[in-house]
Short mmCIF file of C-alpha atoms in Angstrom, two decimals:
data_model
loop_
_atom_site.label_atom_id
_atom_site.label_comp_id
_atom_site.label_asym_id
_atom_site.label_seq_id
_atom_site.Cartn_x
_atom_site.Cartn_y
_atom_site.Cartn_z
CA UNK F 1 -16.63 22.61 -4.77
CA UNK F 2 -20.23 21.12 -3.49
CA UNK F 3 -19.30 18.56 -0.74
CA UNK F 4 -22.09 16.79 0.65
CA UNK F 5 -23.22 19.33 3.34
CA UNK F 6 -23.02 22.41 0.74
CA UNK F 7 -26.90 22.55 1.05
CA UNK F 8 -26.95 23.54 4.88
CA UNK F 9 -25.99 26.38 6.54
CA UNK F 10 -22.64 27.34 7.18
CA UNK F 11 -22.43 26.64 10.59
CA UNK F 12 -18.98 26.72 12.69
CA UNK F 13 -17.22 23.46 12.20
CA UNK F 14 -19.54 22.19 9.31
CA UNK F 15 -16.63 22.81 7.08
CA UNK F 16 -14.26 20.60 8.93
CA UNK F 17 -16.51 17.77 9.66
CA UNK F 18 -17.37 17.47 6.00
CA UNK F 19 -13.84 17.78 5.02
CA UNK F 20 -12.40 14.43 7.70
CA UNK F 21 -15.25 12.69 5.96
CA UNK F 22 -13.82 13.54 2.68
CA UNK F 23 -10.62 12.59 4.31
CA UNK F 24 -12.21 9.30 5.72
CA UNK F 25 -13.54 8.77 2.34
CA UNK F 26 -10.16 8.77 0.75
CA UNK F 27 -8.30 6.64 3.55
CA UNK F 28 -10.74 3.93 2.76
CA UNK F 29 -10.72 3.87 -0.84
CA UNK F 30 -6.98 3.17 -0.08
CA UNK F 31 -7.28 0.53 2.45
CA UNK F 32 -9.49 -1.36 0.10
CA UNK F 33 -6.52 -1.18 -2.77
CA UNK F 34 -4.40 -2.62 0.01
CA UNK F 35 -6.87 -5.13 1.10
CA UNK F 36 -7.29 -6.42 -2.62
CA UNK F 37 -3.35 -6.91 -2.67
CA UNK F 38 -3.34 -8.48 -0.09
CA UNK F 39 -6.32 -11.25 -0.81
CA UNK F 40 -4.69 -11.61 -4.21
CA UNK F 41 -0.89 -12.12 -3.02
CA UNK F 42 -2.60 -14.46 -0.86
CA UNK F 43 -4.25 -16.78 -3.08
CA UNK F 44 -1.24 -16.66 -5.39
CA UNK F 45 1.37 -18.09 -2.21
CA UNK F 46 -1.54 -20.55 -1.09
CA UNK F 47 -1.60 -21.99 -4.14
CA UNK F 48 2.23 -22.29 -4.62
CA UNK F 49 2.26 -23.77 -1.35
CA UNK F 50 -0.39 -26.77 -2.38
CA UNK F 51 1.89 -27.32 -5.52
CA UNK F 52 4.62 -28.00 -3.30
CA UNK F 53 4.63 -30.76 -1.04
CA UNK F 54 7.46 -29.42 1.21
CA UNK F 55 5.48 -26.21 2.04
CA UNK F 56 2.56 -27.79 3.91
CA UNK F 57 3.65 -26.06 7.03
CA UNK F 58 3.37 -22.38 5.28
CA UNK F 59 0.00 -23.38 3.64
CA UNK F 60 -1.40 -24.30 7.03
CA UNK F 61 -0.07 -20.96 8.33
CA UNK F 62 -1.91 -19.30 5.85
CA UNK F 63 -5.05 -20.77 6.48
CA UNK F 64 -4.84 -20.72 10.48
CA UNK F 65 -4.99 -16.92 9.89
CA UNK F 66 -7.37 -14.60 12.14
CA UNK F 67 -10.68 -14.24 9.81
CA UNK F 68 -10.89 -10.60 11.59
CA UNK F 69 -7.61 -9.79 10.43
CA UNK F 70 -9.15 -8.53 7.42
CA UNK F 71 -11.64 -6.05 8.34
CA UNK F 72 -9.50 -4.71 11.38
CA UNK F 73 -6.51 -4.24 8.61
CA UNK F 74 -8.24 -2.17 6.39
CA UNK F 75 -10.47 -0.50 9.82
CA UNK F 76 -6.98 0.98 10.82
CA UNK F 77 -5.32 1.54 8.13
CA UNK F 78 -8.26 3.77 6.58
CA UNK F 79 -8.02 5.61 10.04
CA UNK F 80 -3.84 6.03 9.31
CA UNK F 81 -4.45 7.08 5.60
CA UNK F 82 -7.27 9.71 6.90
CA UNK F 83 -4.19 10.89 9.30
CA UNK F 84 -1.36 11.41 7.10
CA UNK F 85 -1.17 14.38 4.90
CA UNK F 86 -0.55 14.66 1.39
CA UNK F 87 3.25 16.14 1.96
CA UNK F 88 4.15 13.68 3.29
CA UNK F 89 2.20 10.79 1.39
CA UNK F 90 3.25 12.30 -1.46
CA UNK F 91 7.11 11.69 -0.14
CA UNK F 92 6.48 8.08 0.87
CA UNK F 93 5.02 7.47 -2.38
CA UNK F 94 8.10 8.99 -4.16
CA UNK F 95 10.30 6.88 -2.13
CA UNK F 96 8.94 3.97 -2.69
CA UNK F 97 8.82 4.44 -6.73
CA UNK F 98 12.25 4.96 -6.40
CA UNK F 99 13.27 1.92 -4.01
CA UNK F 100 10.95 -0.15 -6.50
CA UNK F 101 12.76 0.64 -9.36
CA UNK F 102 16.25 0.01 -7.85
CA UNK F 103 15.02 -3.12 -6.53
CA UNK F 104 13.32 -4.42 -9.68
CA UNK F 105 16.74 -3.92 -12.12
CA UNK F 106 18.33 -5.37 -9.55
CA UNK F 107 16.34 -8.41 -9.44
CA UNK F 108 17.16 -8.85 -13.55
CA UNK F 109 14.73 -8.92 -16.32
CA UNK F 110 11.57 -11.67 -15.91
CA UNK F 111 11.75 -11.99 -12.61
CA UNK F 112 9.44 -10.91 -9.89
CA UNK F 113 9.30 -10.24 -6.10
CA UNK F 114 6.27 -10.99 -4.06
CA UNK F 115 7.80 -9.88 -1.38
CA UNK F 116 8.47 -6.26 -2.53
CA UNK F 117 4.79 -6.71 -3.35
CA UNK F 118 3.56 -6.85 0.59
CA UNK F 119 6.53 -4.43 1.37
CA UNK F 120 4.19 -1.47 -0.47
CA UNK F 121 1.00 -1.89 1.18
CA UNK F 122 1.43 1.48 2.90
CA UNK F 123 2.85 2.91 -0.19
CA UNK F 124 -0.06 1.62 -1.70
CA UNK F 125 -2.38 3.34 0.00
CA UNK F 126 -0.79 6.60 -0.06
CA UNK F 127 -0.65 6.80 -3.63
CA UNK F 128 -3.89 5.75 -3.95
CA UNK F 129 -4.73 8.60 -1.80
CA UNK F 130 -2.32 11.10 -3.48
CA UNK F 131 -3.96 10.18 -6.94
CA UNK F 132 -7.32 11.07 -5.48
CA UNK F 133 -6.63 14.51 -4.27
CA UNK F 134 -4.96 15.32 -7.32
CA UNK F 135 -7.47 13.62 -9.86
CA UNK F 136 -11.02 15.42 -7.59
CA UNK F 137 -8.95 18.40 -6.47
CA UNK F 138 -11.82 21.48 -7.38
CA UNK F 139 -14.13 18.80 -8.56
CA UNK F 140 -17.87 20.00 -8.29
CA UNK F 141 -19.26 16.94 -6.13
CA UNK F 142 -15.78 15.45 -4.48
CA UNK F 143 -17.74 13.95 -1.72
CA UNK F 144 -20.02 11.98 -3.98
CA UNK F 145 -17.10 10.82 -6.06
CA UNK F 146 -15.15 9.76 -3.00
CA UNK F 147 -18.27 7.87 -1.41
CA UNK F 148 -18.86 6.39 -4.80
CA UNK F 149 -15.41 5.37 -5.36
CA UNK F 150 -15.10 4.04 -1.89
CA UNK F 151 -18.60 1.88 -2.29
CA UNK F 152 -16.55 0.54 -5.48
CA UNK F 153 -13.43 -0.14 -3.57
CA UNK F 154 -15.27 -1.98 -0.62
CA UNK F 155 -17.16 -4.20 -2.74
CA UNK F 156 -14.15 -4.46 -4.75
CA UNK F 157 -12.12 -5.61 -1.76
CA UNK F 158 -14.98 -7.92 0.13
CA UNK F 159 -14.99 -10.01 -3.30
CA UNK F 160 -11.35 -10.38 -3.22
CA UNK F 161 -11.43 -11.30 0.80
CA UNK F 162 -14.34 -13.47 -0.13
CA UNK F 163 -11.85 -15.24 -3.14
CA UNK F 164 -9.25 -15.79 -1.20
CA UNK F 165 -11.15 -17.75 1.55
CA UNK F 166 -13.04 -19.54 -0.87
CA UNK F 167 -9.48 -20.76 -2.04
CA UNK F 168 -8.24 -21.47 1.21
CA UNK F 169 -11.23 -23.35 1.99
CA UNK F 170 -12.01 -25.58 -1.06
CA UNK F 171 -9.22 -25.08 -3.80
CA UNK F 172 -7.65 -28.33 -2.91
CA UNK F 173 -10.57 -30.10 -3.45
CA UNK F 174 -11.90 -28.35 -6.41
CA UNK F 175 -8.88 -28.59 -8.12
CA UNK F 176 -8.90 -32.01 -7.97
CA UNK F 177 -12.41 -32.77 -8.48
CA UNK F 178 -12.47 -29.87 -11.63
CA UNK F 179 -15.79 -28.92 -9.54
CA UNK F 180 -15.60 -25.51 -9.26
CA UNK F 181 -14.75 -22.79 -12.50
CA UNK F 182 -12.80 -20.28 -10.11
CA UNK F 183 -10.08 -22.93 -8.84
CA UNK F 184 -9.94 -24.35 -12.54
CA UNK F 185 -9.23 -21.16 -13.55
CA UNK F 186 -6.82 -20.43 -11.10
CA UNK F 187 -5.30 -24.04 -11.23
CA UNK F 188 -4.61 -23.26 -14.94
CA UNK F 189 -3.41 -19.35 -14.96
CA UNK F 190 -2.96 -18.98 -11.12
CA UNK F 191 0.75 -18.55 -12.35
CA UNK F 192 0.13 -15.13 -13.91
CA UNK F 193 -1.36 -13.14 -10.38
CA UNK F 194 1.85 -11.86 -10.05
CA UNK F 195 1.86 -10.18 -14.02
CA UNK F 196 -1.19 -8.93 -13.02
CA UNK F 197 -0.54 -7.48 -10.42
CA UNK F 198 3.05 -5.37 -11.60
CA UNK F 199 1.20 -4.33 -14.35
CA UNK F 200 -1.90 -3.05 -11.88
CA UNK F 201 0.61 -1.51 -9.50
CA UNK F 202 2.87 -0.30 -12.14
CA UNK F 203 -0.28 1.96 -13.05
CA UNK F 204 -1.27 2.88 -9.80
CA UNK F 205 2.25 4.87 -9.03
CA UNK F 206 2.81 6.12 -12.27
CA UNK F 207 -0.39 8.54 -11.93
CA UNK F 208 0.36 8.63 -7.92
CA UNK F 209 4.10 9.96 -9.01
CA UNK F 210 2.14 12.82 -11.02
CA UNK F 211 0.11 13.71 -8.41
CA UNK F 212 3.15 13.28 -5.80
CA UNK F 213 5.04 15.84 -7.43
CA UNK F 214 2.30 18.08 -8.27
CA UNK F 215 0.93 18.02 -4.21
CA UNK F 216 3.95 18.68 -3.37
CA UNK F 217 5.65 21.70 -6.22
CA UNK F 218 1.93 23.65 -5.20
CA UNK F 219 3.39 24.44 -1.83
CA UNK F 220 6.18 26.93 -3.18
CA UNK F 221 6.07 30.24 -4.25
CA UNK F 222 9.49 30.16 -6.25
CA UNK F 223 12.15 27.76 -8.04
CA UNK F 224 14.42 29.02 -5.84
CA UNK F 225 12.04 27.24 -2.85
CA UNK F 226 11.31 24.10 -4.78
CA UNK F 227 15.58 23.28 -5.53
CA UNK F 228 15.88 23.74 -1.83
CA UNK F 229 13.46 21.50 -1.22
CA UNK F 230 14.05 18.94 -3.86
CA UNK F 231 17.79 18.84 -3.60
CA UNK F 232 18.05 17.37 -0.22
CA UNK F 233 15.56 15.16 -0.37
CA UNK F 234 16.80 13.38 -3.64
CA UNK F 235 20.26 12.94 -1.97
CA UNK F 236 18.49 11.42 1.21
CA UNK F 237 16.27 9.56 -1.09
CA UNK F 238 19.34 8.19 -2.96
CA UNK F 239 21.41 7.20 0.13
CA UNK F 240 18.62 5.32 1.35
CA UNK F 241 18.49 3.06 -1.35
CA UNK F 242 21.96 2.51 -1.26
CA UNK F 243 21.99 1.47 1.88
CA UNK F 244 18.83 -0.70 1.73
CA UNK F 245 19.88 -2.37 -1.79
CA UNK F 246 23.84 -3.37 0.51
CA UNK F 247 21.58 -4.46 3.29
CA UNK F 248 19.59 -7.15 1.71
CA UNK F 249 22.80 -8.46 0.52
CA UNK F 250 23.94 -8.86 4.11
CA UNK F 251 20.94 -10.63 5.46
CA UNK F 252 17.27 -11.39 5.14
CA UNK F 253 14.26 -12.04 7.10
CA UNK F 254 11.74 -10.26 9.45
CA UNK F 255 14.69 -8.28 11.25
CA UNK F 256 15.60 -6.96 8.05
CA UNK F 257 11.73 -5.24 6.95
CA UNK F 258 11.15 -3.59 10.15
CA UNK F 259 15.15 -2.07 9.86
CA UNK F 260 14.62 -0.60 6.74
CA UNK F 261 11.27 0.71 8.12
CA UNK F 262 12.53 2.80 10.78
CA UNK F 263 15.48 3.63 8.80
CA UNK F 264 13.96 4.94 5.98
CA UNK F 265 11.15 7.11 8.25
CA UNK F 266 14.41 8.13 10.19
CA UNK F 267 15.52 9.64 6.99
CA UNK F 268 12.49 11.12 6.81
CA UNK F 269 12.12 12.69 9.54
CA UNK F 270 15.32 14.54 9.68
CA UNK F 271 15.03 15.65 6.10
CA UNK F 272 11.46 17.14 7.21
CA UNK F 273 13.09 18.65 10.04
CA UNK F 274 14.66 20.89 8.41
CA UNK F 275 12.75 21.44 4.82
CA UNK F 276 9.02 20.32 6.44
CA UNK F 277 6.01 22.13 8.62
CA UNK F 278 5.67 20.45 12.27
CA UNK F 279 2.59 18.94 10.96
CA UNK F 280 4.69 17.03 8.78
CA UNK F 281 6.74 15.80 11.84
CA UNK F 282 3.56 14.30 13.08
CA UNK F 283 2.33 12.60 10.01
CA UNK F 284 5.70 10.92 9.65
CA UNK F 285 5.22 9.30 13.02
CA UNK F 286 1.86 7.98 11.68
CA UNK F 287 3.14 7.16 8.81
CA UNK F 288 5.58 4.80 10.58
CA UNK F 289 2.34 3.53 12.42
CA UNK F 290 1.01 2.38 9.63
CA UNK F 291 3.98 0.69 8.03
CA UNK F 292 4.39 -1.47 10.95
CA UNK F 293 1.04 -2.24 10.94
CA UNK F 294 1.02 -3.30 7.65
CA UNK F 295 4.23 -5.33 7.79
CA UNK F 296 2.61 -7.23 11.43
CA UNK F 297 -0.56 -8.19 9.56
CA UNK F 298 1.48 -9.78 6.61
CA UNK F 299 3.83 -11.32 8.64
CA UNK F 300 2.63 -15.38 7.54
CA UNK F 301 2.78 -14.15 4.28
CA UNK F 302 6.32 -12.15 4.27
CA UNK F 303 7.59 -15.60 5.61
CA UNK F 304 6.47 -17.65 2.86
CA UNK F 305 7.72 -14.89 0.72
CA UNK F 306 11.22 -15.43 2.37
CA UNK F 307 10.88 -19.49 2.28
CA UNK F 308 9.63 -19.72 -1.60
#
């Protein structure tokens, strides 16, 4: 592997610098995925919200937004995804997949929920960076490929930030007016964002399963080690959704998300406890960091979620 620095001497410490860039790198390329979600989801519910007369209150939420939110979501987040390791990304992703499944044949055929949608944001972003360190893992130049994929990412995610303020801003108008191609567009296949995007994050986990499972099989020396890994944390995996699929039954709302959040890094963390490394211990702590982050900065959007 040639990161970067592989030209200069090997001086003490060169090796780890170039590696939290490579790290830094990754976390950002994930943020951006996020951030693109995000803009997206929030087009999609500002534009339900103008069809509907009785929503005027959650359209004006939307728009009354901090414009810094942005940037500072996808500034901390890339700083939590640099954090975490891939053990225990790799497990978030895996529970996820396996919460989104349960949730999604539970929600019937043709249906959709944008809430679960927002609820994977960190998920998200762990895959994403799960699928990178299995797709550049002894790749020649990973540093270049990581800097070039994160150059695509951020321009990827300013144009969505930058569509999604446009819409706020002027969609209304356009619409009516037929003035502008983007809001015609969206006015007539708006409707399908949500398609898009199950078949775009639908994708995404498939490959970051793979690379989930392979991250995390590389650390054992023996079947033996891998079934007494894998056998406790299915069971814990499984009684979490259990309990998560009877809670949303019971009741709904904001009290609900942040729950299940600490419930399911709970799990987590006792299952790592025993099975983990005390670096994993730490990375599930910032791992619950950054869901809460995430949930806080979608919070007008989780509500019109809950109200639609």
């Amino acid at each position: 592997m040639f990161p970067l620095g592989s030209w200069l001497p090997a001086f003490p410490g060169l090796a780890w610098g170039w590696a939290l860039l490579d790290a830094l790198l990754q976390g950002l390329v994930g943020a951006c995925a996020v951030s693109v979600l995000c803009s997206l989801l929030k087009v999609y519910l500002y534009i339900q919200c103008v069809n509907n007369p009785e929503r005027q209150a959650e359209k004006e939420a939307i728009v009354a937004q901090w414009p810094l939110l942005e940037p500072l979501h996808v500034l901390v987040l890339t700083g939590v995804l640099a954090l975490v390791g891939s053990r225990v990304a790799a497990l978030v992703v895996l529970e996820f997949s396996l919460r989104a499944v349960s949730t999604i044949l539970s929600l019937g055929k043709g249906t959709h929920s944008s809430q679960l949608y927002l609820l994977c944001q960190y998920s998200l972003g762990c895959g994403v960076s799960c699928g990178l360190s299995f797709l550049l893992e002894g790749a020649l130049h990973r540093s270049w490929n990581l800097a070039l994929a994160a150059g695509l990412a951020g321009l990827l995610a300013l144009q969505a930030q930058r569509l999604a303020r446009h819409i706020c801003a002027l969609y209304e108008l356009h619409s009516r007016a037929r003035y502008c191609g983007i809001c015609i567009l969206l006015l007539a296949a708006g409707h399908g964002i949500p398609r898009l995007l199950r078949n775009a994050l639908a994708l995404t986990f498939a490959v970051a399963d793979l690379a989930a499972v392979e991250l995390i099989n590389r650390d054992f020396l023996s079947t033996g080690e891998a079934v007494r890994f894998w056998t406790p944390l299915t069971i814990c995996y499984t009684l979490l959704v259990i309990y998560m699929q009877e809670e949303s039954r019971q009741s709904k709302g904001r009290g609900l998300v942040f729950r299940t959040v600490v419930v399911r890094m709970g799990g987590l963390f006792i299952l790592l406890l025993t099975v983990g490394r005390w670096t994993d211990i730490l990375h599930v702590f910032v791992s619950l960091l950054g869901e809460l982050w995430c949930l806080l900065c979608s919070g007008v959007l989780l509500e019109s979620c809950w109200r639609q």
